[in-house]
CSV table of N, CA, C and O in Angstrom, one decimal:
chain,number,residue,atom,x,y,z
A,9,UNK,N,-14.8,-9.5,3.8
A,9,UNK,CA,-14.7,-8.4,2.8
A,9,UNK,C,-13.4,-8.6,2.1
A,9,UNK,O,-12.4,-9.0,2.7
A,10,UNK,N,-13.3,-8.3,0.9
A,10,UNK,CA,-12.1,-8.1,-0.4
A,10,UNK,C,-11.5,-7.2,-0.2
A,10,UNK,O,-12.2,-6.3,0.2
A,11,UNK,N,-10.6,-6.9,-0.2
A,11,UNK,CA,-9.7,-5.5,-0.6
A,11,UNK,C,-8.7,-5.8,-2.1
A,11,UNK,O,-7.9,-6.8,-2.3
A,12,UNK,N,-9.1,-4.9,-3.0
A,12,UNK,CA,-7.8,-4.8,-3.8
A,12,UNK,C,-7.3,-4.0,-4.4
A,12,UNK,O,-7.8,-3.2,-5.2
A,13,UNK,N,-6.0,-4.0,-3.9
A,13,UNK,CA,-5.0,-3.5,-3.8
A,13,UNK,C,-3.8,-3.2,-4.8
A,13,UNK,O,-2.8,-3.9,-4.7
A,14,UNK,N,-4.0,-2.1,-5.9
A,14,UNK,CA,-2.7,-2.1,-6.6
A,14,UNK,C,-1.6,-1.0,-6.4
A,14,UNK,O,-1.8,0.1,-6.1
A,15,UNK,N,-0.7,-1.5,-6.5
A,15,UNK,CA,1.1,-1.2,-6.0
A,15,UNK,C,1.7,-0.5,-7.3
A,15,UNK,O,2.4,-1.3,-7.9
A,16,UNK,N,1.7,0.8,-7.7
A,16,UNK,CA,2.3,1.2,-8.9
A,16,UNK,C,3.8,1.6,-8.1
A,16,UNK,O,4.1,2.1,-7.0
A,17,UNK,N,4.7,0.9,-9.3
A,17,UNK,CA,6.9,1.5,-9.3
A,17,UNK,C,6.5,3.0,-9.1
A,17,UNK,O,5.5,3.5,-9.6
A,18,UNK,N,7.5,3.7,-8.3
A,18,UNK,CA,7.5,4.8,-8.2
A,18,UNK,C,9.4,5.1,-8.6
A,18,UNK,O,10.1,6.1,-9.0
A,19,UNK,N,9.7,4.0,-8.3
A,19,UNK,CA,11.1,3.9,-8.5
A,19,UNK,C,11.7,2.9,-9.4
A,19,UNK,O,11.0,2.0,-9.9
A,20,UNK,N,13.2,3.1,-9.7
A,20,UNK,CA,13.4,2.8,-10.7
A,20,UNK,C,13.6,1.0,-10.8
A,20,UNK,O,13.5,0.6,-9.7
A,21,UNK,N,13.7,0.0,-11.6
A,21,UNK,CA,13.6,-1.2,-11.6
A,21,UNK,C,14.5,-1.5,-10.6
A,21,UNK,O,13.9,-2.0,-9.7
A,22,UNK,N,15.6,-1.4,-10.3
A,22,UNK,CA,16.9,-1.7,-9.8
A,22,UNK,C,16.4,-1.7,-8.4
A,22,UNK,O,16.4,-2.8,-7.8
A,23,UNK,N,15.8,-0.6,-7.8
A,23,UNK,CA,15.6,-0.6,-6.2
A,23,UNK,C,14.4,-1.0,-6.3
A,23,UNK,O,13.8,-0.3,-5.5
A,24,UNK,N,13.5,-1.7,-7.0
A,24,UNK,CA,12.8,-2.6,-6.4
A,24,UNK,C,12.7,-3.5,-6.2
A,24,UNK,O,11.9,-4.0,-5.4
A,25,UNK,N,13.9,-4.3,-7.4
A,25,UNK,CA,15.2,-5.8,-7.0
A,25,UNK,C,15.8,-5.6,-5.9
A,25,UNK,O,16.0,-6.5,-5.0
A,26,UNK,N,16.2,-4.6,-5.7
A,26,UNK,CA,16.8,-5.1,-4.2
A,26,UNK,C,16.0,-5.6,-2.9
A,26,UNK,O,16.4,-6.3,-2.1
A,27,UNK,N,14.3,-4.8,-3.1
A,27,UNK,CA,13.4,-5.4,-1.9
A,27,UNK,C,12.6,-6.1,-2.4
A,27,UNK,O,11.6,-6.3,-1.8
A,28,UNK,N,12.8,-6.9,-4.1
A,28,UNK,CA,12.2,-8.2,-4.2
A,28,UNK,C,11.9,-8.8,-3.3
A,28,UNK,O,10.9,-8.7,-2.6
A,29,UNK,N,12.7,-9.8,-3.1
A,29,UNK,CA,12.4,-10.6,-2.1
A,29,UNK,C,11.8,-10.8,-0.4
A,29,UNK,O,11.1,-11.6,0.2
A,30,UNK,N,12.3,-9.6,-0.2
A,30,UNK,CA,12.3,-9.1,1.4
A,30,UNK,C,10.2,-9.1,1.0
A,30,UNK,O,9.4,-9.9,1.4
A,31,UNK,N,10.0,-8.2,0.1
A,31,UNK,CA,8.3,-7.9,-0.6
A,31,UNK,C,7.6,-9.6,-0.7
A,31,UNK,O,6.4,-9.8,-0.3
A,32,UNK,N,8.3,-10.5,-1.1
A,32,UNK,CA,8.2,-11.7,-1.7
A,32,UNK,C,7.7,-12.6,0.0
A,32,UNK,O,6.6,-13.0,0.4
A,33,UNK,N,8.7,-12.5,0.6
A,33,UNK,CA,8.7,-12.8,2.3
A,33,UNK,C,7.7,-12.5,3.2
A,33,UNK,O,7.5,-13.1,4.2
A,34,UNK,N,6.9,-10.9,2.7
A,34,UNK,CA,5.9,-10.1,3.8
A,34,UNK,C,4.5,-11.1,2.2
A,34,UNK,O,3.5,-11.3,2.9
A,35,UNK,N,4.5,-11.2,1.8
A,35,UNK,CA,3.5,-11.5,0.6
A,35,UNK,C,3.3,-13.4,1.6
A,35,UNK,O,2.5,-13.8,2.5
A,36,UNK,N,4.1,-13.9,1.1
A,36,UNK,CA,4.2,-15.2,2.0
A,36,UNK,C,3.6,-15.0,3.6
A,36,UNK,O,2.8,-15.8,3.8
A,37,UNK,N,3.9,-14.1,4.7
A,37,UNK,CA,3.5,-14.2,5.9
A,37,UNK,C,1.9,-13.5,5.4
A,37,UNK,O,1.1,-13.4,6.3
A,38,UNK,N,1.6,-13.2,4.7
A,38,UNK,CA,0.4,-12.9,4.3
A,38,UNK,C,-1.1,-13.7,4.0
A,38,UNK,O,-2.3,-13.7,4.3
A,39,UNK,N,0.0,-14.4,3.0
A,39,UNK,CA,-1.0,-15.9,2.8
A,39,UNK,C,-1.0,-16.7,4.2
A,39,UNK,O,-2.0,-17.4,4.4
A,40,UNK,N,0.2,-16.8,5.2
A,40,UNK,CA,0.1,-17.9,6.2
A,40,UNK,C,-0.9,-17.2,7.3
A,40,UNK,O,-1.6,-17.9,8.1
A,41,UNK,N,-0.8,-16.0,7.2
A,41,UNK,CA,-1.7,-15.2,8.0
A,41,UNK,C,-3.5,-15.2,7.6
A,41,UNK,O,-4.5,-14.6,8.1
A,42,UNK,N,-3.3,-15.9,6.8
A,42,UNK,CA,-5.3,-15.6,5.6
A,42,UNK,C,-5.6,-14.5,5.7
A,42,UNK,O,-6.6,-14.0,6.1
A,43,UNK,N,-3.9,-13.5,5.1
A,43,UNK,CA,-5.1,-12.4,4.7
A,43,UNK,C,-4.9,-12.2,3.2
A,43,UNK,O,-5.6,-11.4,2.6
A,44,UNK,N,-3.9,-13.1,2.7
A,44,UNK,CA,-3.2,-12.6,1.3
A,44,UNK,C,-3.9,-13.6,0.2
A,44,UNK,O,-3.3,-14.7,0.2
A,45,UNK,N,-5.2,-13.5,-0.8
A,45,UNK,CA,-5.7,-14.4,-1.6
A,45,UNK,C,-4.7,-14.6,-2.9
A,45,UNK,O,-4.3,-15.7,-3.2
A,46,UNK,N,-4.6,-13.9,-3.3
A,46,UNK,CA,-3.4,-13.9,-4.6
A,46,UNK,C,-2.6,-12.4,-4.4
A,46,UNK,O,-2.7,-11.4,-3.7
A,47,UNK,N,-1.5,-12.8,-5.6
A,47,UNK,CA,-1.0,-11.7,-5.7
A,47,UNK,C,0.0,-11.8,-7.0
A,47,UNK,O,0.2,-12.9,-7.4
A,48,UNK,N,0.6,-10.8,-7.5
A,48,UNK,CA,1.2,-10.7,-8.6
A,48,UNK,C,1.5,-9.1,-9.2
A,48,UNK,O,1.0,-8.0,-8.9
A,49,UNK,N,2.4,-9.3,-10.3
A,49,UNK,CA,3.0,-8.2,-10.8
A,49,UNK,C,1.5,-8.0,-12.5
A,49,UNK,O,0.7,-8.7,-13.1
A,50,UNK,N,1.7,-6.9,-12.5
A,50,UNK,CA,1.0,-6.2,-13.4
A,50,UNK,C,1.3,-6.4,-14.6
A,50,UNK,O,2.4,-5.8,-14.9
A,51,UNK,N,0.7,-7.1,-15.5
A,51,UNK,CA,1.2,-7.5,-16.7
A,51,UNK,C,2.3,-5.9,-17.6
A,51,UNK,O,3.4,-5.8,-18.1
A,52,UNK,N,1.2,-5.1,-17.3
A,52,UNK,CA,2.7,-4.0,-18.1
A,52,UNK,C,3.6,-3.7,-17.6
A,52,UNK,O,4.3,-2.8,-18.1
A,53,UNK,N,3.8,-4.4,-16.2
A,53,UNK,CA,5.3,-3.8,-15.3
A,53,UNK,C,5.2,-2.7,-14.3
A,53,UNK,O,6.0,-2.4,-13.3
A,54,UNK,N,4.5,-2.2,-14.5
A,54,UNK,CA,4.2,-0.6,-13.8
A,54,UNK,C,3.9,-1.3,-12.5
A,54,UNK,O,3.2,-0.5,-12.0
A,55,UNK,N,4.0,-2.3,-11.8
A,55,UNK,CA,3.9,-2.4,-10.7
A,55,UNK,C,2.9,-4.0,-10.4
A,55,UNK,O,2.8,-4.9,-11.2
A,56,UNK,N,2.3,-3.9,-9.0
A,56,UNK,CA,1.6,-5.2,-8.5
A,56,UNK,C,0.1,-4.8,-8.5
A,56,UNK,O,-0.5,-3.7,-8.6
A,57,UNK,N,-0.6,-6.7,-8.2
A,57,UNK,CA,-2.4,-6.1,-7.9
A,57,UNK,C,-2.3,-7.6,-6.6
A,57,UNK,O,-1.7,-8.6,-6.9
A,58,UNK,N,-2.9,-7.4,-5.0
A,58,UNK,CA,-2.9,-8.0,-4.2
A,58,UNK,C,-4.3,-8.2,-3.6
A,58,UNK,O,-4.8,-7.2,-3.0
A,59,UNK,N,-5.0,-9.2,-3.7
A,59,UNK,CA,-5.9,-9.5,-3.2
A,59,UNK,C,-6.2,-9.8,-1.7
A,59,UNK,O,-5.7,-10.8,-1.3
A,60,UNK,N,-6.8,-9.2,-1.1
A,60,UNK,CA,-7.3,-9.3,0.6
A,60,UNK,C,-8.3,-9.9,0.7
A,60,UNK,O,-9.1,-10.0,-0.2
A,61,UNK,N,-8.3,-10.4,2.0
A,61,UNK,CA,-9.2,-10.5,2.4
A,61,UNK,C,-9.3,-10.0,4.1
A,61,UNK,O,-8.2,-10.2,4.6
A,62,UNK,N,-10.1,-9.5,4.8
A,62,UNK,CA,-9.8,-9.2,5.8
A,62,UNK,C,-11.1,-8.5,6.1
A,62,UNK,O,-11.9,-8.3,5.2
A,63,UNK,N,-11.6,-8.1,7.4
A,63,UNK,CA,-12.9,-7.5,8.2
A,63,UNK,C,-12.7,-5.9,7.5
A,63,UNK,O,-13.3,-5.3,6.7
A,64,UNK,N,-11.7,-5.5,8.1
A,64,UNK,CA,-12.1,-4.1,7.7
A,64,UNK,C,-10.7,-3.3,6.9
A,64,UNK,O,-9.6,-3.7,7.2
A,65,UNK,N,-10.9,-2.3,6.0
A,65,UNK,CA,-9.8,-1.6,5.9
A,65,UNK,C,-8.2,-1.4,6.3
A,65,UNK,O,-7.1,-1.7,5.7
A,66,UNK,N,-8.6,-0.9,7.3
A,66,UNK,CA,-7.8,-0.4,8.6
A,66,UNK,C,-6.6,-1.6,8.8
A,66,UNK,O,-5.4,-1.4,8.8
A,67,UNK,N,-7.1,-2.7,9.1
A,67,UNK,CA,-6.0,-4.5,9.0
A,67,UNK,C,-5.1,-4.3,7.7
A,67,UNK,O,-3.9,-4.5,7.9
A,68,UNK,N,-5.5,-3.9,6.6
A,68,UNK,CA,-5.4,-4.2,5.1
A,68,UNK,C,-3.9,-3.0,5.5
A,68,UNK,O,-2.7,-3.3,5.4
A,69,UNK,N,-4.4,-1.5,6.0
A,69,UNK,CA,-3.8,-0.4,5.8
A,69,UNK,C,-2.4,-0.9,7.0
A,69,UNK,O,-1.2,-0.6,6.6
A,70,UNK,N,-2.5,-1.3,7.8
A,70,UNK,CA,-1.4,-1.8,9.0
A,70,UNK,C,-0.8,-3.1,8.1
A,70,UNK,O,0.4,-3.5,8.0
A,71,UNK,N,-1.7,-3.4,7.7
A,71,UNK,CA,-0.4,-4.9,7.2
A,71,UNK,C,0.3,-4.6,6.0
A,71,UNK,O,1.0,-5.4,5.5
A,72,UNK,N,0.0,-3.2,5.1
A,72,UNK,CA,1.1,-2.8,4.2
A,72,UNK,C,2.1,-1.9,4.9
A,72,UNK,O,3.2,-1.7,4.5
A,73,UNK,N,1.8,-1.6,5.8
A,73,UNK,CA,2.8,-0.6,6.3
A,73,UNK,C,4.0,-1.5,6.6
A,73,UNK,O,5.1,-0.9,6.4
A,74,UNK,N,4.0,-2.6,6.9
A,74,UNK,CA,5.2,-3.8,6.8
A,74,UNK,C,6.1,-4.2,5.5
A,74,UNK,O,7.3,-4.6,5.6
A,75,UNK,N,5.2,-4.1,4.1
A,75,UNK,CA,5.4,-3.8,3.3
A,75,UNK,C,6.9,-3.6,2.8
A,75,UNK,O,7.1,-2.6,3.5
A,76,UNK,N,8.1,-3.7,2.1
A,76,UNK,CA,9.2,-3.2,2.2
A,76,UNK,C,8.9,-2.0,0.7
A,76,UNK,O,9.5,-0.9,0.5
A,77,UNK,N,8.0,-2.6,0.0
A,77,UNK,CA,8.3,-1.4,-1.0
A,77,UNK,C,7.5,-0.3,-0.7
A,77,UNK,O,7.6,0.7,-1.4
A,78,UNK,N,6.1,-0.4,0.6
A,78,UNK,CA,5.6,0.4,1.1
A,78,UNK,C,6.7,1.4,1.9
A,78,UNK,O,6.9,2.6,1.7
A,79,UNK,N,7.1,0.6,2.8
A,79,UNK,CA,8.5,1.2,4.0
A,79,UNK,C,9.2,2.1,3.4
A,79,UNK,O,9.4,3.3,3.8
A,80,UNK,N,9.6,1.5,1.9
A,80,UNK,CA,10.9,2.5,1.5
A,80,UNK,C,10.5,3.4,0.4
A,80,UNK,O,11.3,4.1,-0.2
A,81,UNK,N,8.8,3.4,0.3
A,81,UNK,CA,7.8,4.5,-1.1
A,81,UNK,C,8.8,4.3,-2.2
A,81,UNK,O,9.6,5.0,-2.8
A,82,UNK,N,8.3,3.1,-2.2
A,82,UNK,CA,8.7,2.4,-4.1
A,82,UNK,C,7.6,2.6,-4.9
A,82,UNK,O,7.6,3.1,-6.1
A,83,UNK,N,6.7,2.3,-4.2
A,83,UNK,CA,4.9,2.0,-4.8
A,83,UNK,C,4.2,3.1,-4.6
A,83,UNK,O,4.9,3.9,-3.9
A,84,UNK,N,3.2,3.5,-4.8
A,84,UNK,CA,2.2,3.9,-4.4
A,84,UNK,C,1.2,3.1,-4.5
A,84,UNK,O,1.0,2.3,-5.5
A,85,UNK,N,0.2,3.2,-3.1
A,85,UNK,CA,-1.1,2.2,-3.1
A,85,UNK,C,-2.3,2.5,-3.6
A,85,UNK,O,-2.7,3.6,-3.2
A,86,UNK,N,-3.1,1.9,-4.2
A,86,UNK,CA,-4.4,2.2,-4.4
A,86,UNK,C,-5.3,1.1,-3.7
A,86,UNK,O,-5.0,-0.1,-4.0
A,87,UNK,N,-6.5,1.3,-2.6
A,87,UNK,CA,-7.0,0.2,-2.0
A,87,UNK,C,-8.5,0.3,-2.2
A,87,UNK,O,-9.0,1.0,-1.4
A,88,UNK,N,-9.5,-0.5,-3.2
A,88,UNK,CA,-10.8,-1.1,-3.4
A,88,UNK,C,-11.3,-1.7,-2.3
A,88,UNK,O,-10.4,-2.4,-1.8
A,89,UNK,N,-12.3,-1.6,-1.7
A,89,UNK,CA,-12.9,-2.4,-0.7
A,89,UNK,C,-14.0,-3.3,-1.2
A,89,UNK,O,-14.8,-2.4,-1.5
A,90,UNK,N,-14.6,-4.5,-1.5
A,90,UNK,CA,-16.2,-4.6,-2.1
A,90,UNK,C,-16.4,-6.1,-1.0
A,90,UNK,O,-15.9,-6.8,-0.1
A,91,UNK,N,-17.2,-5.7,-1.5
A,91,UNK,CA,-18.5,-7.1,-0.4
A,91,UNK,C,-19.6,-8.0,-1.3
A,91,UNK,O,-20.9,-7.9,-1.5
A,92,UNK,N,-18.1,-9.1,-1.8
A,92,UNK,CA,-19.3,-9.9,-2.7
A,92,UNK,C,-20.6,-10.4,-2.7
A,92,UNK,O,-21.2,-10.8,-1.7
A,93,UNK,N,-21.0,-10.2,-3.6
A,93,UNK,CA,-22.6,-10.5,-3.6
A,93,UNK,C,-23.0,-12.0,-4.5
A,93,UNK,O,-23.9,-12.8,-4.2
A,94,UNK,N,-22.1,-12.0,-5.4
A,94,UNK,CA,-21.9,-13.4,-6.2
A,94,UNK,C,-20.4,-13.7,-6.5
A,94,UNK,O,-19.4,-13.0,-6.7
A,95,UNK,N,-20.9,-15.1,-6.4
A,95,UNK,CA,-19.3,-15.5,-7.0
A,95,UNK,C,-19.4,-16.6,-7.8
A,95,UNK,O,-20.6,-17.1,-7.9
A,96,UNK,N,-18.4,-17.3,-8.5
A,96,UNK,CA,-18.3,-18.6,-9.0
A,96,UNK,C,-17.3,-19.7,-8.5
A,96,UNK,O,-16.2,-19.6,-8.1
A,97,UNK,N,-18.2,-20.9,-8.8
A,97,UNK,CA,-17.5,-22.0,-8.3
A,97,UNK,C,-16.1,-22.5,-8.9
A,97,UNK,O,-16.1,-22.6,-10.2
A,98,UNK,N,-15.2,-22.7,-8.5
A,98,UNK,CA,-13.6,-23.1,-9.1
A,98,UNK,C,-12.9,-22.1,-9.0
A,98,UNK,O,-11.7,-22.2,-9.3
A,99,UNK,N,-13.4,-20.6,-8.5
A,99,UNK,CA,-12.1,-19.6,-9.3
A,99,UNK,C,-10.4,-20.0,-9.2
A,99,UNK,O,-9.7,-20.1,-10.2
A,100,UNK,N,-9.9,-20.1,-8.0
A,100,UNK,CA,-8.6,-20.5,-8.4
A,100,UNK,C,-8.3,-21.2,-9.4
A,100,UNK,O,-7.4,-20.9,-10.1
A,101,UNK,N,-9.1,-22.7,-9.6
A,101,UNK,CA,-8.6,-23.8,-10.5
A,101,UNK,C,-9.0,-23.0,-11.7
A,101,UNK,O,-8.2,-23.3,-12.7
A,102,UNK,N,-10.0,-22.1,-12.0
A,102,UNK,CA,-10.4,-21.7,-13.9
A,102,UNK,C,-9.3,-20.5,-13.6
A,102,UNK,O,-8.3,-20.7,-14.2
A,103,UNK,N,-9.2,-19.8,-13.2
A,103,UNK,CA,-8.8,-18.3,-13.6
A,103,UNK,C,-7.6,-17.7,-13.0
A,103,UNK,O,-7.2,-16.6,-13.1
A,104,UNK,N,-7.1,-18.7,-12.3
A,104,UNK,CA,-5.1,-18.7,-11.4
A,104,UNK,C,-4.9,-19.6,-11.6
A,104,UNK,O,-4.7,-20.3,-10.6
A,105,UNK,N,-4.9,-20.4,-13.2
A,105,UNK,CA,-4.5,-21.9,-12.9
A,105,UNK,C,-3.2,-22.1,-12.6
A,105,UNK,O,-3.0,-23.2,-12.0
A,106,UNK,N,-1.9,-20.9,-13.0
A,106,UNK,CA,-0.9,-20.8,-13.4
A,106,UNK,C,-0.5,-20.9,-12.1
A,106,UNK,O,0.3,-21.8,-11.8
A,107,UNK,N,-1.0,-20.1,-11.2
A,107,UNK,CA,-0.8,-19.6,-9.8
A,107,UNK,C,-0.1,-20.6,-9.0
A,107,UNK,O,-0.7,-21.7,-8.9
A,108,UNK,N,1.1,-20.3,-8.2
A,108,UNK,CA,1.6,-21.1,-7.2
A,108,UNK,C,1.0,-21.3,-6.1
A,108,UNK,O,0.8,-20.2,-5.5
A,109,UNK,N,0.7,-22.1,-5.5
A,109,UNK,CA,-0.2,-22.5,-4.0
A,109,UNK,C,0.4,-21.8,-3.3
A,109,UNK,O,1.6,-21.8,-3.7
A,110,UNK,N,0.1,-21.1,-2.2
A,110,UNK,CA,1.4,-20.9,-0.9
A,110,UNK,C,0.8,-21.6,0.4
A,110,UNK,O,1.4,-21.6,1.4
């Protein structure tokens, strides 16, 4: 199953540079864990959209709580669940071409 996941700033740009990175770090153990399919910031800035993958919910809900801009309520979360029914062949290579491997 999918989960996705968007992350709206609740706070100001400044403190959410400070847990850039540390965010950048839990995003990384994410992908090495296969639960993190992409991820990125929100073209208008207001925040991130993170793609899951994972069995149920509840995994999705414990592994933001690690989160640092969850920890420190930078963000607020919004969490989609769906259960593809079709898909297409290539998507990373046609539609994340830009996207860094992790």
């Amino acid at each position: 199953m999918l989960h996705a996941v968007t992350l709206t700033y609740l706070s100001q740009e400044e403190d959410i540079a400070i847990h850039l990175d540390a965010h950048k770090k839990w995003l990384i153990r994410g992908f090495n864990e296969g639960k993190v399919i992409f991820a990125g910031p929100l073209t208008d800035g207001t925040g991130g959209y993170i793609l899951f993958y994972s069995d149920n919910e509840d995994s999705v809900h414990h592994f933001l709580k690690d989160d640092p801009f969850v920890e420190y309520s930078l963000v607020g979360v919004s969490l989609i669940s769906i259960e593809p029914a079709l898909s297409s062949k290539g998507f990373a290579e046609k539609w994340a071409e830009k996207a860094k491997i992790i």
